Every structure is written in C-alpha cells, then in structure tokens.
Short mmCIF file of N, CA and C in Angstrom, two decimals:
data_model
loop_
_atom_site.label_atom_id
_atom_site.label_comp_id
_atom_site.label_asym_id
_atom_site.label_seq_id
_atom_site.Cartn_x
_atom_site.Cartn_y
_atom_site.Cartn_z
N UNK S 235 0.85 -1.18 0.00
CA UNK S 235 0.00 0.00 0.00
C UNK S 235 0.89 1.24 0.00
N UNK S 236 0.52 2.10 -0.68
CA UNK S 236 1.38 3.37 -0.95
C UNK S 236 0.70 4.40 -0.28
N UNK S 237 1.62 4.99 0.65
CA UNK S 237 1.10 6.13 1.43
C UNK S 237 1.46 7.36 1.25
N UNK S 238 2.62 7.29 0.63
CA UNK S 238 3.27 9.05 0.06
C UNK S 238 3.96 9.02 -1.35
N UNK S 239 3.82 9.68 -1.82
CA UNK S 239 4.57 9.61 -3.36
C UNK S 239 4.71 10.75 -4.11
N UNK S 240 5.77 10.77 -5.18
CA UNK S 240 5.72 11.76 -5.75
C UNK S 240 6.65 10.89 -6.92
N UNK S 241 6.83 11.94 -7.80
CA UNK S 241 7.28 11.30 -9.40
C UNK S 241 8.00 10.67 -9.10
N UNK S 242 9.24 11.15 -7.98
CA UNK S 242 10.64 10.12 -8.00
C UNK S 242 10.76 9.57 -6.66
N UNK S 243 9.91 9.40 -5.25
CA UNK S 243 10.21 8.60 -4.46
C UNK S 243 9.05 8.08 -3.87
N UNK S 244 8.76 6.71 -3.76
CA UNK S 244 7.35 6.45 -3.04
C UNK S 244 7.65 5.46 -1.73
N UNK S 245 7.09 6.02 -1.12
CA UNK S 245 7.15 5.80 0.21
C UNK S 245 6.08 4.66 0.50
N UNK S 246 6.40 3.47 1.47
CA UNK S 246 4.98 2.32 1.73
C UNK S 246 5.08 1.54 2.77
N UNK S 247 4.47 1.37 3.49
CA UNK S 247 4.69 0.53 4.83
C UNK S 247 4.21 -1.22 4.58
N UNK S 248 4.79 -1.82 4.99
CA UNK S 248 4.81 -3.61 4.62
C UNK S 248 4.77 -3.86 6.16
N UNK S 249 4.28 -4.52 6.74
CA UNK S 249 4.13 -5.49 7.87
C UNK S 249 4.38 -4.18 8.71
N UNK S 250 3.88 -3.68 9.15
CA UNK S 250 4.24 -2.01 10.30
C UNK S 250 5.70 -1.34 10.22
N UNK S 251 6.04 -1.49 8.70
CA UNK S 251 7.45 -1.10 8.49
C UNK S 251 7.66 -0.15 7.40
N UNK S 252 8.19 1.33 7.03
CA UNK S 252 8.37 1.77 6.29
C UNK S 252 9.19 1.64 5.31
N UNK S 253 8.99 1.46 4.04
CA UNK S 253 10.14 1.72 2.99
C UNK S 253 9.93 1.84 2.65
N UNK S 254 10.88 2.67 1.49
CA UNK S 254 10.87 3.63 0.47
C UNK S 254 11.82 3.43 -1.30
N UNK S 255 11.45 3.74 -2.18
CA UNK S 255 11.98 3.18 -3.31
C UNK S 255 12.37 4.37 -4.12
N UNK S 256 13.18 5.05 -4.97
CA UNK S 256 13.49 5.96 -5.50
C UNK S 256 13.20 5.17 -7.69
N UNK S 257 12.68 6.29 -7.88
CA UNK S 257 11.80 5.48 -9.51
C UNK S 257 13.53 5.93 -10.58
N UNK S 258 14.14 7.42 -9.97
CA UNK S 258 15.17 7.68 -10.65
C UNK S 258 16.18 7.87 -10.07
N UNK S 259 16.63 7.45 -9.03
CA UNK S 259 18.24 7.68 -8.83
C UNK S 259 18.29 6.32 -7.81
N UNK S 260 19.74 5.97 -8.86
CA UNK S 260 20.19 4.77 -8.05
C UNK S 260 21.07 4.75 -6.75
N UNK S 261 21.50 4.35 -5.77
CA UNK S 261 22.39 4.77 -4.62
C UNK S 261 23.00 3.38 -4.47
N UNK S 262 23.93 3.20 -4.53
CA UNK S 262 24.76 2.16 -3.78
C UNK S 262 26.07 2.50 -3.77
N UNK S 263 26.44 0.99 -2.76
CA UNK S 263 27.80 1.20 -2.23
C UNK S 263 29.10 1.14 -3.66
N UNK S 264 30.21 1.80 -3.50
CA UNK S 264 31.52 1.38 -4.64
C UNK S 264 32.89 1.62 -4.54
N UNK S 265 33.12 1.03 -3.22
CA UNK S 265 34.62 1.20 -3.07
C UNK S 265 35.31 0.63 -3.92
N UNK S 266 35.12 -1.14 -4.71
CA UNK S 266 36.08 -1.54 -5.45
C UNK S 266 35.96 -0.53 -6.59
N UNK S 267 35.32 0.02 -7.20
CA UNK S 267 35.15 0.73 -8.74
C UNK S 267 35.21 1.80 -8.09
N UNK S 268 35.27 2.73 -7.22
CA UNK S 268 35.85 4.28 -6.53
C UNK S 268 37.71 3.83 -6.92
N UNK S 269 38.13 2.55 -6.12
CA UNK S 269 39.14 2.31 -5.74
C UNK S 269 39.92 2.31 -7.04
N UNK S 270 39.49 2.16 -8.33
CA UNK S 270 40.03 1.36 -9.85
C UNK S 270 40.67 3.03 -10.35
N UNK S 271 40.31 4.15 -10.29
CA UNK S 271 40.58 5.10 -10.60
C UNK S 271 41.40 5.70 -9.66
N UNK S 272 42.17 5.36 -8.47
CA UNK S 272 42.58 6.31 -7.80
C UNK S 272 44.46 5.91 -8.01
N UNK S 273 44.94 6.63 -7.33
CA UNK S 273 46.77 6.39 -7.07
C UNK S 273 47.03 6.77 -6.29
N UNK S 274 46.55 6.03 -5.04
CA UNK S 274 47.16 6.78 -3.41
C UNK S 274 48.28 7.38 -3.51
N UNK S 275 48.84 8.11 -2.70
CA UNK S 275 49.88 8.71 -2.25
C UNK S 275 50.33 9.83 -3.21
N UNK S 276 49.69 9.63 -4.57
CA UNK S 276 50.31 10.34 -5.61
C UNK S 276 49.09 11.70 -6.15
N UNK S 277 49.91 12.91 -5.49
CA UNK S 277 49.31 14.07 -6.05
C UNK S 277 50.20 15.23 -4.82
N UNK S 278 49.05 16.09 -4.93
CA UNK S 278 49.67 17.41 -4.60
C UNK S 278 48.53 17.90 -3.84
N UNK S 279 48.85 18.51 -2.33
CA UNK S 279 47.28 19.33 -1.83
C UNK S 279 48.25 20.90 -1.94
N UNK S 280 47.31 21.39 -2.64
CA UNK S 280 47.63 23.11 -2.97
C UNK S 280 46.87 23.94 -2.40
N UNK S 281 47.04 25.23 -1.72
CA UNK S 281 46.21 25.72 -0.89
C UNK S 281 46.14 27.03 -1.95
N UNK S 282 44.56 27.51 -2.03
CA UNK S 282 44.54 28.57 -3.38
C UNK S 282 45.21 29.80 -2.11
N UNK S 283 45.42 31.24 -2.94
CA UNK S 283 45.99 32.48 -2.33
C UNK S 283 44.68 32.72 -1.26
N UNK S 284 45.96 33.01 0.02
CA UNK S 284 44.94 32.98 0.89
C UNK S 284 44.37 32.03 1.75
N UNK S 285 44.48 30.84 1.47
CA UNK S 285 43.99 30.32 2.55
C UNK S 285 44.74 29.97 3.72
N UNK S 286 43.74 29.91 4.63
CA UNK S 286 44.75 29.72 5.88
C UNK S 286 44.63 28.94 6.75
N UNK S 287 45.64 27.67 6.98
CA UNK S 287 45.53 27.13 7.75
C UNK S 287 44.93 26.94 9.23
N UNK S 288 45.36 27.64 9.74
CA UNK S 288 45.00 27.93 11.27
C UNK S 288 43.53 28.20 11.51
N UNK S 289 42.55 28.57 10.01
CA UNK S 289 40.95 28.52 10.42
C UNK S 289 40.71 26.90 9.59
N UNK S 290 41.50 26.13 8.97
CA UNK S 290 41.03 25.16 8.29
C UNK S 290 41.82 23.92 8.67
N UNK S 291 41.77 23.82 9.93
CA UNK S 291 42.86 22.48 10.52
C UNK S 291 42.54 21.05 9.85
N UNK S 292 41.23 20.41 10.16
CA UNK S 292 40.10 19.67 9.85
C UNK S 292 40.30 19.52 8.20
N UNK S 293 40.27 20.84 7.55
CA UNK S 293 39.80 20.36 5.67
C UNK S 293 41.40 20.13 5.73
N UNK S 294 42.12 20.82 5.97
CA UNK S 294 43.76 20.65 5.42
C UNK S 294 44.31 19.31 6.22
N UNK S 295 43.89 18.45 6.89
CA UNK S 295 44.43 17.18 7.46
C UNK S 295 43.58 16.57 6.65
N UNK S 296 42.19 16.22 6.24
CA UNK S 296 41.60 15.55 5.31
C UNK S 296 41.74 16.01 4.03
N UNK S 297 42.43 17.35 3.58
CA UNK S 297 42.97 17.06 1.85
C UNK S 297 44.15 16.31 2.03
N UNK S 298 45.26 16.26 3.13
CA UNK S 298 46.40 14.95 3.32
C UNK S 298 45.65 13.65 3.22
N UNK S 299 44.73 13.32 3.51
CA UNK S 299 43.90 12.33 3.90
C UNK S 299 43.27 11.70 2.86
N UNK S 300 42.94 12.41 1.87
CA UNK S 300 42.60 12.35 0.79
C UNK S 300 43.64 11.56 -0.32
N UNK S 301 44.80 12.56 -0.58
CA UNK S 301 45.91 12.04 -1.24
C UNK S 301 46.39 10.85 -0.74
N UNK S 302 46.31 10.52 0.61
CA UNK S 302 47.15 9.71 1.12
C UNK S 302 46.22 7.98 0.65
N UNK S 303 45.47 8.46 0.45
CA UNK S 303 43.81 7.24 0.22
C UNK S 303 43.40 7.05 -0.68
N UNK S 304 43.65 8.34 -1.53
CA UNK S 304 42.96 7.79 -3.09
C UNK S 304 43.74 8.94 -4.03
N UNK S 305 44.77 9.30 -3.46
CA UNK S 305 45.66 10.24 -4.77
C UNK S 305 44.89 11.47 -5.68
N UNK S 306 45.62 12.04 -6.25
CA UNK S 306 45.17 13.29 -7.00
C UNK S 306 45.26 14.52 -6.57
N UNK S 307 45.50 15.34 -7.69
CA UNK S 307 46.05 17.04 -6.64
C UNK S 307 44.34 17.76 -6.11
N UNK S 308 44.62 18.17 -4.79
CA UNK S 308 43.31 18.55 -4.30
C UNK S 308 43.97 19.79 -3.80
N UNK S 309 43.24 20.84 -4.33
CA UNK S 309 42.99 22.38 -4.43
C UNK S 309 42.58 22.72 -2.76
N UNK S 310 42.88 23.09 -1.92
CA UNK S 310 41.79 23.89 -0.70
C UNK S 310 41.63 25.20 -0.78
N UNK S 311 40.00 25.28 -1.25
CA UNK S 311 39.37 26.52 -1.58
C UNK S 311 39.81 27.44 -0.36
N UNK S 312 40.01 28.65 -0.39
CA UNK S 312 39.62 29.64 0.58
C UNK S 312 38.29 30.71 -0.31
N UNK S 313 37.66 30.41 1.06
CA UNK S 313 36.39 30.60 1.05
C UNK S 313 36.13 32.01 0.84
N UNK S 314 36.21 32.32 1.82
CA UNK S 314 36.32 34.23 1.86
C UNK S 314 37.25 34.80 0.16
N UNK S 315 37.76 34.13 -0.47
CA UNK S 315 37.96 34.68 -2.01
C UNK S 315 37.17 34.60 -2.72
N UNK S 316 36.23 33.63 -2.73
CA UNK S 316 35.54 32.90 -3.69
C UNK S 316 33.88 33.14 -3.08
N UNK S 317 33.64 33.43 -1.74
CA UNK S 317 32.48 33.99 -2.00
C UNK S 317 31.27 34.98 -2.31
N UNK S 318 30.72 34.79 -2.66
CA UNK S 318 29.78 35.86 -3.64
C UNK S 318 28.29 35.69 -2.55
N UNK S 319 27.65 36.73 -2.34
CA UNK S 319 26.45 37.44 -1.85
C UNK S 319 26.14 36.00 -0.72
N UNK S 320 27.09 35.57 0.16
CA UNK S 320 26.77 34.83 1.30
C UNK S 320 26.46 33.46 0.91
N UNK S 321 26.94 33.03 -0.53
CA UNK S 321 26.91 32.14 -0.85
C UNK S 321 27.94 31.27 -0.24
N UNK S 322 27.76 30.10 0.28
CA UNK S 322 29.01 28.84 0.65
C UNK S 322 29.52 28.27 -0.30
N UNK S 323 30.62 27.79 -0.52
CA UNK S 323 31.46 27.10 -1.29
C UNK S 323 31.88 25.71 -0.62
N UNK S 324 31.98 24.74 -1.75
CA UNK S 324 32.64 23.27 -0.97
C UNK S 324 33.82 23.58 -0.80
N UNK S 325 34.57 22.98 -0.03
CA UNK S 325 36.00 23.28 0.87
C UNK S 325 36.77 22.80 -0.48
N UNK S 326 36.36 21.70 -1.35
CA UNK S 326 37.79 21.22 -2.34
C UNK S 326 37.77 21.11 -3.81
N UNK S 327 38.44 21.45 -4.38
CA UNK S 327 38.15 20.93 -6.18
C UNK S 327 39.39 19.56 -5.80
N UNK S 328 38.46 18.44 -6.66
CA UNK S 328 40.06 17.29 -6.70
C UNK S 328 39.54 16.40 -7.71
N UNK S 329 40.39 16.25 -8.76
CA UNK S 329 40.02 15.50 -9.48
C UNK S 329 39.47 16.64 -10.50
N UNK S 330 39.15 18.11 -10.27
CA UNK S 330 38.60 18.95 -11.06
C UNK S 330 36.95 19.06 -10.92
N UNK S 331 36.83 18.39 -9.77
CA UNK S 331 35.23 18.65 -9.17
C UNK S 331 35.33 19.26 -7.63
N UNK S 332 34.23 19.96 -7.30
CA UNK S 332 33.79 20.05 -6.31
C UNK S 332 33.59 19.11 -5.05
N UNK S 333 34.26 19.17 -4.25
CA UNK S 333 34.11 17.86 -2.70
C UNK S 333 33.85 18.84 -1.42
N UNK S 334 32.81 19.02 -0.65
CA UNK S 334 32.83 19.83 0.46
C UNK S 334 33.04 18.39 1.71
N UNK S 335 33.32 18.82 2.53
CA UNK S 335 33.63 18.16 3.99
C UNK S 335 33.14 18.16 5.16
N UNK S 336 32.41 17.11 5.33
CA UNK S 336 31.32 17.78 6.95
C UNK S 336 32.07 16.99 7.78
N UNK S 337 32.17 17.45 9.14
CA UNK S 337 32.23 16.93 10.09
C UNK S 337 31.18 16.82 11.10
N UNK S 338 30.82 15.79 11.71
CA UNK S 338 29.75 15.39 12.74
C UNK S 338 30.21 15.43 14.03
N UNK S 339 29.65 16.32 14.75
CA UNK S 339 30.20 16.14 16.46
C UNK S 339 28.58 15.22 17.61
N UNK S 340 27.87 14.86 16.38
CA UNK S 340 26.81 14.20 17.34
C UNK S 340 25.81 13.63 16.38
N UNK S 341 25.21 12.58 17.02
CA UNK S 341 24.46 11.03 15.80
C UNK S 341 23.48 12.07 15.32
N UNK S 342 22.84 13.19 15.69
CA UNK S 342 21.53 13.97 15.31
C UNK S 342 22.30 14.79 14.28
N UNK S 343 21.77 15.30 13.47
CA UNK S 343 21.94 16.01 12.40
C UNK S 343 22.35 15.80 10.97
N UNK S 344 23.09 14.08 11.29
CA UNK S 344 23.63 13.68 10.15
C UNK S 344 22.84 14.09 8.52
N UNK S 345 21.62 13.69 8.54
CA UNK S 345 21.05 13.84 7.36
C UNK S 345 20.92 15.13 7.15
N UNK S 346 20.90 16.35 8.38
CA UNK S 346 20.26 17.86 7.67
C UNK S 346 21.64 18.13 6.96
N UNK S 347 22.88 17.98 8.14
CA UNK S 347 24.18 18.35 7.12
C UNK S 347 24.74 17.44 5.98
N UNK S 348 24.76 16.61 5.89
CA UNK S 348 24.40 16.44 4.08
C UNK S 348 23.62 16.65 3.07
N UNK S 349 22.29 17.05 3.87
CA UNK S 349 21.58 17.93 2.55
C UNK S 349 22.07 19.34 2.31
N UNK S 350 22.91 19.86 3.21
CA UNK S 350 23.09 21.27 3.46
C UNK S 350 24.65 21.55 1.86
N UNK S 351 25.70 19.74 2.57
CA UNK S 351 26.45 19.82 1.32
C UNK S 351 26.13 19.67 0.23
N UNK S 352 25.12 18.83 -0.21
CA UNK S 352 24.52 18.27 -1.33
C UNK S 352 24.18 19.39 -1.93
N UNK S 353 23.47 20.31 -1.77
CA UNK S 353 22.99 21.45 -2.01
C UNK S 353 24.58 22.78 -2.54
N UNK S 354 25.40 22.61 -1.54
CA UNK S 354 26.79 23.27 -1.97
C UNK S 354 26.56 23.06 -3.19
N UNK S 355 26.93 21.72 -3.16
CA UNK S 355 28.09 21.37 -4.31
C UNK S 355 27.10 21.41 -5.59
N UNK S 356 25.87 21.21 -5.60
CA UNK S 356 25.13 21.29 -6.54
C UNK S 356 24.66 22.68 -6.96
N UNK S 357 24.29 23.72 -5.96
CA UNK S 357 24.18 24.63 -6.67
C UNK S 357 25.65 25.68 -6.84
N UNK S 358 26.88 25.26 -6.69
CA UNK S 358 28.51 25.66 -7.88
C UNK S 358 28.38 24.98 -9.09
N UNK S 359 27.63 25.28 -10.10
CA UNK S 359 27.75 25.14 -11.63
C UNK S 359 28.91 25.57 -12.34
N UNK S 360 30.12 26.15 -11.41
CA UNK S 360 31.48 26.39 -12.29
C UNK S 360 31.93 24.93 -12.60
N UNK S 361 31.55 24.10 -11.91
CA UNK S 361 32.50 23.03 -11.70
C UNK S 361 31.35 21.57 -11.42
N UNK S 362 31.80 20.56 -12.49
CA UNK S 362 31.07 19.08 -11.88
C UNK S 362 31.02 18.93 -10.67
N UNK S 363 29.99 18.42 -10.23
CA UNK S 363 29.79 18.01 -9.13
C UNK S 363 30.57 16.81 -8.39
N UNK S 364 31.37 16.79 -7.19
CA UNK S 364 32.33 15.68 -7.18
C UNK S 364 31.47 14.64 -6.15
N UNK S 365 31.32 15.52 -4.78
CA UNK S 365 30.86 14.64 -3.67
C UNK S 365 30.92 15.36 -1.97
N UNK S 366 30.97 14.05 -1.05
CA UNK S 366 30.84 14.89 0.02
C UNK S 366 31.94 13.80 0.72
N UNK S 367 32.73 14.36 1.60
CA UNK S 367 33.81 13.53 2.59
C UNK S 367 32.94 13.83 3.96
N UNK S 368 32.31 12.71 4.80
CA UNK S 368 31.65 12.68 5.75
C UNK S 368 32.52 12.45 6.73
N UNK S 369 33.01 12.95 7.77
CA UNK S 369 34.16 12.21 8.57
C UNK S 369 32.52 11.94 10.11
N UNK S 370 32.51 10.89 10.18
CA UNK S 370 31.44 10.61 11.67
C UNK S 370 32.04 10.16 12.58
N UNK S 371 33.49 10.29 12.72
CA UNK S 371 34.39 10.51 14.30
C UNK S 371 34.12 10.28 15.26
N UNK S 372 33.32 11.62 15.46
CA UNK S 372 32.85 12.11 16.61
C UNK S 372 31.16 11.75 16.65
N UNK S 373 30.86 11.44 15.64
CA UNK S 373 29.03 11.31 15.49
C UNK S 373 28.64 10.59 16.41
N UNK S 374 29.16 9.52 17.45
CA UNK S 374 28.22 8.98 18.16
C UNK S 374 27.29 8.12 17.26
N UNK S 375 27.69 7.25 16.21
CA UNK S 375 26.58 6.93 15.49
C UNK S 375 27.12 5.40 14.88
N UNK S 376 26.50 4.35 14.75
CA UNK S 376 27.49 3.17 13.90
C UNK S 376 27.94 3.43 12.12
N UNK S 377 28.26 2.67 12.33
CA UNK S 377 28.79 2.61 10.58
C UNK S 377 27.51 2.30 9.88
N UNK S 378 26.85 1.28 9.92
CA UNK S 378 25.72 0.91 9.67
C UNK S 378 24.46 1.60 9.41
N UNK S 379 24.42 2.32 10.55
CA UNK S 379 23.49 3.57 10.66
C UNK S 379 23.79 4.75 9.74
N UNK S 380 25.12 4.94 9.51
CA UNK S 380 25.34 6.20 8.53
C UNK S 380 25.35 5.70 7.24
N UNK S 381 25.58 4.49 7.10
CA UNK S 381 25.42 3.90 5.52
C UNK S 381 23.84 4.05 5.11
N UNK S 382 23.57 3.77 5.96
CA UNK S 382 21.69 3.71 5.55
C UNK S 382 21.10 5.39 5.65
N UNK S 383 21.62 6.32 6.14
CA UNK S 383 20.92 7.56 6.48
C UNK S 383 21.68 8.05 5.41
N UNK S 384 22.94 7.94 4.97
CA UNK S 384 23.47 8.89 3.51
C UNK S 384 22.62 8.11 2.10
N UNK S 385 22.51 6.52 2.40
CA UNK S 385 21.53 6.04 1.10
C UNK S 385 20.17 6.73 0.99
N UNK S 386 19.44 6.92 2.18
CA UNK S 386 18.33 7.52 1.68
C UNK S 386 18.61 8.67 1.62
N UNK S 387 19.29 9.99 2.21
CA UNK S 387 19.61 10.90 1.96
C UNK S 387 19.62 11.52 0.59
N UNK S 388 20.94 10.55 -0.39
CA UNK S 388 21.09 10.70 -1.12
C UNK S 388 19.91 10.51 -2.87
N UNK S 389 19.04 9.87 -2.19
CA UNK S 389 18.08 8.89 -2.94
C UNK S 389 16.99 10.32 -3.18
N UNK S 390 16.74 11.03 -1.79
CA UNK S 390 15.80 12.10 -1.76
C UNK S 390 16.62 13.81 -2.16
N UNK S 391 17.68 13.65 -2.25
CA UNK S 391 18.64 15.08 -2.26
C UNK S 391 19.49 15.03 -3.75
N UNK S 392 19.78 14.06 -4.04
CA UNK S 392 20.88 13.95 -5.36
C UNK S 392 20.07 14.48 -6.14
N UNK S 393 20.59 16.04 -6.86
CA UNK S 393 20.05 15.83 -8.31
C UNK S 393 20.95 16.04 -9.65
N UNK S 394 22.17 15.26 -9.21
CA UNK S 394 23.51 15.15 -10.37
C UNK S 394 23.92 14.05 -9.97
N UNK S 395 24.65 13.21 -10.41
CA UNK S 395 25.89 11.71 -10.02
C UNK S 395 26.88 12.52 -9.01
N UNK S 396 27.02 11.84 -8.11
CA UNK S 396 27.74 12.41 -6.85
C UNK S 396 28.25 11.25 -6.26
N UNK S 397 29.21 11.73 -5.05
CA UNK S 397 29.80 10.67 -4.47
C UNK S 397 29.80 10.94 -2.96
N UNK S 398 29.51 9.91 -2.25
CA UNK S 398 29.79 10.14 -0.86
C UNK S 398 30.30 9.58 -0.40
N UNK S 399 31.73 9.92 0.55
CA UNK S 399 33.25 8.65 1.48
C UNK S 399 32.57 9.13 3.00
N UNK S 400 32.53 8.19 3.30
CA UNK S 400 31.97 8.03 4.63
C UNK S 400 33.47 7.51 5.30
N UNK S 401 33.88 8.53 6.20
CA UNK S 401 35.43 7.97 7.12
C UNK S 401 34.78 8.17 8.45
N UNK S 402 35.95 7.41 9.14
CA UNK S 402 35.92 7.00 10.88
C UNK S 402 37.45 7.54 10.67
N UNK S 403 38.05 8.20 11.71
CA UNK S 403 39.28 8.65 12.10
C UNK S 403 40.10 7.96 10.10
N UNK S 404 40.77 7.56 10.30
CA UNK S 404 41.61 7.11 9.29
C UNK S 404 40.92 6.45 8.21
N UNK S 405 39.97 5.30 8.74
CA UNK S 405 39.10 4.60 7.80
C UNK S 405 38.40 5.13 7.07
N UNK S 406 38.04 4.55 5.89
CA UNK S 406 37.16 4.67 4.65
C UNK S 406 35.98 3.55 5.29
N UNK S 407 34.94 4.19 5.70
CA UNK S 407 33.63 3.31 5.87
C UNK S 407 32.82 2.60 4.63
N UNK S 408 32.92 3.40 3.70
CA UNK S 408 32.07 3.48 3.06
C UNK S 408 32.11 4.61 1.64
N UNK S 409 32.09 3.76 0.45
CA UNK S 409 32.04 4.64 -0.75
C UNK S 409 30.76 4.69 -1.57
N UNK S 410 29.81 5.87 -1.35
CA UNK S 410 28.19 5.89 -1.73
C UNK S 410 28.08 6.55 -2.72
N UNK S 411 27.53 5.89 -4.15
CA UNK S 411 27.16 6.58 -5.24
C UNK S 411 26.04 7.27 -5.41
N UNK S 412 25.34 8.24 -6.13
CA UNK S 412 24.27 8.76 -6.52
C UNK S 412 24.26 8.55 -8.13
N UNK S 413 23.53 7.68 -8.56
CA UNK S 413 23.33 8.16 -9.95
C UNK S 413 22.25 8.23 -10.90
N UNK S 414 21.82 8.31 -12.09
CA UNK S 414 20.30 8.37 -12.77
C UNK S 414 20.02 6.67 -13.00
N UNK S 415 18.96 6.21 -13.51
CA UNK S 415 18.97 4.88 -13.78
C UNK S 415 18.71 4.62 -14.77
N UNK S 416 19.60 3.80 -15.47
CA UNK S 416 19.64 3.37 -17.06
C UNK S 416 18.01 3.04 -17.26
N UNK S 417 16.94 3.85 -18.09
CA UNK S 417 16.00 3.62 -18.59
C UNK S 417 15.81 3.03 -20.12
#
C-alpha cells in the first residue's frame, strides 16, 4: 500500500514497516570501482591564495587524507575569495570537481548536514559536481546507521551523479554513489 509519493520517491509501509523506493536515482555502495581510478599517495594538496591554515585544521588534514587514500592534486578553496552574496562554497576541487567536507560532532543532524552539502556542491555550476567527505568521528553513530541515512539521503537530495566517502578517524567506511537509472 502506498502512502506518500511523488514522481521520483514512493514511500509504503509492509508489515508495520516503512520503505521507500526511489523510480530515478540509483544509490549504492563502490569502493572496489571508486578504488580502480585512484593512485594513493600520488598528487599534490595546494592551498589557493589565501587560505589559511590555522581557520582550516580539519579540511587541510583531510585534503592529506585524501591524497594519502585515493591520490590526485586537491585544491583547498579559501572561502572568503571565492564567495559571492553569502553564498558557501565546498571546501575542495580534486580531481577537477567540487568535494565539500562535513564533520559530525553528534548522531543527530547527520542527514540535515548532508543535505546542506549536497545542495553546496550542486548549486557551484562552475565546476562538476564531485561529492561529500563525511568524517562521523565524533558522530556517536554506527557505521551501519550512517550507511543507511546517507543512502536515503542521497536517494531524496541527489540531483547530479555524486559521491559520498563516509570515514571513521583514518578509515574509509564506506564509498556511496548517486546516480540516474539506465532507462
């Protein structure tokens, strides 16, 4: 029985249980095929004019973090150059796309602040859309639980092919695609 719907997500409860199905965007996991394109260790993190460390501890240890995991020169935006009428910017170009970076200090909020990046990175039309680096550290939250709250997230928020790395301190949890579905 269908209780909520709209063109692209319908919502239905089965045995006193909700789920939900997306008609156009696919979401799953892809670390081995994330992993086929990368060259750890090999690139460059460049900081554009201006930026400054000492307000960006967090993005500038995860653009090391980055290279060190999946390679490629990653740019760290400074923000205050690049923004226009209070608009936000994602923290990274790498690879020649857009990647912003959330950090979680508690299990509540996870889904508003990834719609908040999703939204970044999608509305910067200078540049493809790359993804989001989730670090849940500090989230108070399982692995499990954030795999399933960025899938539907992404299922109701994606509206380009995107990528989401879900890390724990050092670890790669999790590599989450967004994409259209071969019709």
């Amino acid at each position: 029985m269908v209780l909520k719907g709209n063109k692209d997500i319908v919502y239905y409860r089965r045995n006193g249980k909700m789920f939900w199905f997306n008609r156009v965007w696919r979401v799953r996991r892809v670390e081995k095929e994330f992993m086929r394109d990368c060259t750890p260790g090999i690139g460059r993190v460049i900081k554009q004019n201006g930026y400054r460390i000492d307000r960006n501890k967090n993005e500038y240890k995860t653009a090391y973090w980055i290279k060190d995991n999946f390679g490629g020169d990653i740019i760290c935006i400074n923000e205050e150059l690049n923004r226009k009428d209070s608009e936000s910017k994602p923290d990274y170009i790498w690879k020649g796309k857009w990647w912003d970076l959330k950090n979680l200090n508690g299990a509540s909020g996870l889904s508003k602040r990834l719609k908040i990046a999703i939204y970044q990175i999608n509305s910067n039309t200078e540049r493809e859309p790359g993804g989001v680096i989730l670090d849940i550290t500090n989230a108070g939250i399982s692995d499990k639980d954030a795999i399933a709250i960025v899938k539907r997230r992404l299922s109701e928020s994606a509206k380009t092919k995107m990528h989401v790395i879900i890390k724990r301190k050092l670890k790669v949890v999790a590599i989450i695609k967004a994409e259209k579905k071969q019709t």
